[in-house]
């Protein structure tokens, strides 16, 4: 069956929603972007992205200036709705679905027969079905596909996003996608939507399998990073160079140990495994342990740094990077930020923070007189201790002659343990 979309709405214009909305608009489709944040809507309406991501500004500018993309705070009628709102976790680590529920209830008001609703937010298994329920509560006049699989008014699917910050505009088009409909007909309609802009393969399945696949991908990454982090603490205890050992192990044709780091951050890998662990604790001991290992890493870096700080009378520590990964401005769940915050509480060292991707220090650090945001050059010149926390491109260019007199704690292997 052929479907043609003239008008698509994207609900939630953050890291996922905005590139998606602008990319679809670039294919000549009318896109209505909806976000509850006035400031995000204002920036997008002026043709600007409200966060930093390579090539996104250009895409948004062009989509807005050609009037193919409009941003607003309330939903209006469209043929398809893509929901990309946050899914953090609650205190008990279960998924907080309040944003998905609010988004679902808000679009319910404007839904009409034949519309398609796609959930892209990373979600616990069963969320798309819950979304059907919330929409049905708002609109008892509409038949939803979970209760009326043979003749629904609304089609619903779950299609997870797996783009990498820093490469989002490229990966949005090139990556394979998983399309999980509540029914086969739902999958057909969702597949037709992604065919508009995806060059990667589209893989069909059902909604709960698609929900599980996304969590599986992130849990897999978490477990593998935990192994690398554990190996780096083993090497520290044995006074061996972790970077050299891992590099040599990886010369085995069937071994690929990942790179250790200061912990696991961002709002995906550090969060999503909990959607399974909290629901199936008896089936997920490995995933729970991986979370524990990765969450412990900032504390290990703190102890290492404190040990060095004690050698100086008035120590100055350069902290290179706050973001949760290289070359992005995203500080959510960042282990680098956590380490600097712990250092601020735990020591009286002066902390010189270098983070080229943000304009000013976040509030948790700005409250301390002893913490200053400085240039890389300034930090390297004044620091007794250089604590490397993020592998930003700019840091990779540091001339090693400028740092050989300082104590270096290289948590990401920028200099492969040479200092
Ligand atoms: N960022 C990533 O790299 C990434 C990758 C894969 C999956 N995801 C998943 O995608 C989802 C969205 O993540 P993100 O990084 O884009 O989050 P984000 O916080 O950057 O953006 C979410 C946006 O939704 C808006 N919002 C919240 N409630 C709303 C509502 N009821 N109606 C309209 N707008 C609303 C917020 O104001 C915000 O602008 C999450 O589930 C996340 O786990 C993110």
GROMACS .gro file of N, CA, C and O and ligand atoms in nm, residues 11-17 34-37 84-87 99 102-103 121-122 161 163 165 168 214 267-268 332, ligand 1:
model
  156
   11UNK      N    1   0.697   1.613   1.788
   11UNK     CA    2   0.666   1.662   1.923
   11UNK      C    3   0.791   1.646   2.010
   11UNK      O    4   0.835   1.534   2.036
   12UNK      N    5   0.849   1.757   2.052
   12UNK     CA    6   0.976   1.755   2.126
   12UNK      C    7   1.087   1.788   2.028
   12UNK      O    8   1.121   1.707   1.942
   13UNK      N    9   1.140   1.912   2.041
   13UNK     CA   10   1.240   1.958   1.942
   13UNK      C   11   1.378   1.967   2.006
   13UNK      O   12   1.444   2.070   2.000
   14UNK      N   13   1.421   1.858   2.072
   14UNK     CA   14   1.553   1.856   2.133
   14UNK      C   15   1.655   1.792   2.040
   14UNK      O   16   1.644   1.800   1.917
   15UNK      N   17   1.754   1.725   2.100
   15UNK     CA   18   1.864   1.666   2.024
   15UNK      C   19   1.816   1.570   1.915
   15UNK      O   20   1.878   1.557   1.812
   16UNK      N   21   1.705   1.500   1.942
   16UNK     CA   22   1.652   1.406   1.843
   16UNK      C   23   1.547   1.472   1.754
   16UNK      O   24   1.551   1.462   1.631
   17UNK      N   25   1.452   1.540   1.817
   17UNK     CA   26   1.337   1.593   1.742
   17UNK      C   27   1.375   1.700   1.641
   17UNK      O   28   1.323   1.699   1.528
   34UNK      N   29   0.674   2.091   1.754
   34UNK     CA   30   0.606   2.137   1.876
   34UNK      C   31   0.698   2.113   1.995
   34UNK      O   32   0.753   2.004   2.011
   35UNK      N   33   0.716   2.217   2.076
   35UNK     CA   34   0.794   2.199   2.199
   35UNK      C   35   0.733   2.286   2.308
   35UNK      O   36   0.689   2.398   2.280
   36UNK      N   37   0.731   2.233   2.432
   36UNK     CA   38   0.675   2.311   2.543
   36UNK      C   39   0.769   2.423   2.586
   36UNK      O   40   0.729   2.514   2.658
   37UNK      N   41   0.894   2.418   2.541
   37UNK     CA   42   0.990   2.523   2.579
   37UNK      C   43   0.977   2.642   2.484
   37UNK      O   44   1.006   2.632   2.365
   84UNK      N   45   0.932   1.271   2.032
   84UNK     CA   46   1.072   1.257   2.073
   84UNK      C   47   1.096   1.342   2.199
   84UNK      O   48   1.173   1.437   2.198
   85UNK      N   49   1.026   1.305   2.306
   85UNK     CA   50   1.038   1.379   2.433
   85UNK      C   51   1.127   1.301   2.529
   85UNK      O   52   1.155   1.183   2.505
   86UNK      N   53   1.172   1.362   2.638
   86UNK     CA   54   1.265   1.292   2.728
   86UNK      C   55   1.201   1.172   2.798
   86UNK      O   56   1.081   1.172   2.826
   87UNK      N   57   1.285   1.072   2.830
   87UNK     CA   58   1.242   0.958   2.911
   87UNK      C   59   1.350   0.932   3.017
   87UNK      O   60   1.429   0.839   3.004
   99UNK      N   61   0.655   1.250   3.041
   99UNK     CA   62   0.667   1.336   2.922
   99UNK      C   63   0.597   1.271   2.802
   99UNK      O   64   0.533   1.339   2.723
  102UNK      N   65   0.225   1.308   2.858
  102UNK     CA   66   0.178   1.445   2.832
  102UNK      C   67   0.176   1.472   2.681
  102UNK      O   68   0.080   1.533   2.630
  103UNK      N   69   0.280   1.425   2.611
  103UNK     CA   70   0.285   1.448   2.465
  103UNK      C   71   0.169   1.375   2.397
  103UNK      O   72   0.102   1.429   2.310
  121UNK      N   73   1.107   0.817   2.144
  121UNK     CA   74   1.178   0.824   2.273
  121UNK      C   75   1.218   0.684   2.320
  121UNK      O   76   1.136   0.591   2.310
  122UNK      N   77   1.340   0.669   2.372
  122UNK     CA   78   1.382   0.540   2.428
  122UNK      C   79   1.290   0.507   2.545
  122UNK      O   80   1.277   0.587   2.637
  161UNK      N   81   1.554   0.577   1.795
  161UNK     CA   82   1.658   0.658   1.729
  161UNK      C   83   1.793   0.614   1.784
  161UNK      O   84   1.805   0.581   1.901
  163UNK      N   85   2.104   0.780   1.666
  163UNK     CA   86   2.207   0.868   1.610
  163UNK      C   87   2.307   0.911   1.716
  163UNK      O   88   2.274   0.918   1.834
  165UNK      N   89   2.547   1.189   1.883
  165UNK     CA   90   2.572   1.333   1.889
  165UNK      C   91   2.706   1.365   1.824
  165UNK      O   92   2.804   1.292   1.840
  168UNK      N   93   2.488   1.365   1.406
  168UNK     CA   94   2.344   1.339   1.399
  168UNK      C   95   2.285   1.361   1.261
  168UNK      O   96   2.207   1.280   1.212
  214UNK      N   97   1.626  -0.126   2.137
  214UNK     CA   98   1.695   0.000   2.171
  214UNK      C   99   1.764  -0.010   2.306
  214UNK      O  100   1.879   0.030   2.323
  267UNK      N  101   2.247   1.084   2.855
  267UNK     CA  102   2.118   1.047   2.911
  267UNK      C  103   2.067   0.921   2.845
  267UNK      O  104   1.949   0.891   2.848
  268UNK      N  105   2.157   0.845   2.778
  268UNK     CA  106   2.114   0.719   2.716
  268UNK      C  107   2.176   0.599   2.787
  268UNK      O  108   2.108   0.528   2.860
  332UNK      N  109   2.463   1.648   3.031
  332UNK     CA  110   2.372   1.562   3.107
  332UNK      C  111   2.439   1.433   3.152
  332UNK      O  112   2.499   1.363   3.073
  420LIG     N1  113   2.018   1.264   2.238
  420LIG     C1  114   2.054   1.145   2.194
  420LIG     O1  115   2.169   1.123   2.157
  420LIG     C2  116   1.953   1.033   2.187
  420LIG     C3  117   1.983   0.920   2.108
  420LIG     C4  118   1.889   0.820   2.097
  420LIG     C5  119   1.769   0.829   2.168
  420LIG     N2  120   1.743   0.938   2.245
  420LIG     C6  121   1.614   0.942   2.315
  420LIG     O2  122   1.529   1.035   2.248
  420LIG     C7  123   1.442   1.097   2.344
  420LIG     C8  124   1.460   1.247   2.335
  420LIG     O3  125   1.592   1.278   2.370
  420LIG     P1  126   1.658   1.420   2.340
  420LIG     O4  127   1.804   1.403   2.362
  420LIG     O5  128   1.609   1.472   2.212
  420LIG     O6  129   1.593   1.503   2.461
  420LIG     P2  130   1.594   1.663   2.476
  420LIG     O7  131   1.576   1.689   2.621
  420LIG     O8  132   1.711   1.721   2.403
  420LIG     O9  133   1.463   1.709   2.397
  420LIG     C9  134   1.335   1.679   2.436
  420LIG    C10  135   1.247   1.800   2.406
  420LIG    O10  136   1.112   1.765   2.435
  420LIG    C11  137   1.048   1.879   2.488
  420LIG     N3  138   0.926   1.834   2.557
  420LIG    C12  139   0.911   1.776   2.678
  420LIG     N4  140   0.782   1.747   2.700
  420LIG    C13  141   0.713   1.785   2.590
  420LIG    C14  142   0.576   1.779   2.552
  420LIG     N5  143   0.483   1.726   2.631
  420LIG     N6  144   0.541   1.831   2.432
  420LIG    C15  145   0.634   1.886   2.349
  420LIG     N7  146   0.765   1.893   2.381
  420LIG    C16  147   0.804   1.842   2.498
  420LIG    C17  148   1.153   1.942   2.577
  420LIG    O11  149   1.124   2.078   2.602
  420LIG    C18  150   1.279   1.921   2.492
  420LIG    O12  151   1.306   2.032   2.408
  420LIG    C19  152   1.479   1.038   2.479
  420LIG    O13  153   1.396   0.931   2.506
  420LIG    C20  154   1.620   0.990   2.458
  420LIG    O14  155   1.656   0.885   2.546
  420LIG    C21  156   1.831   1.041   2.254
   0.00000   0.00000   0.00000
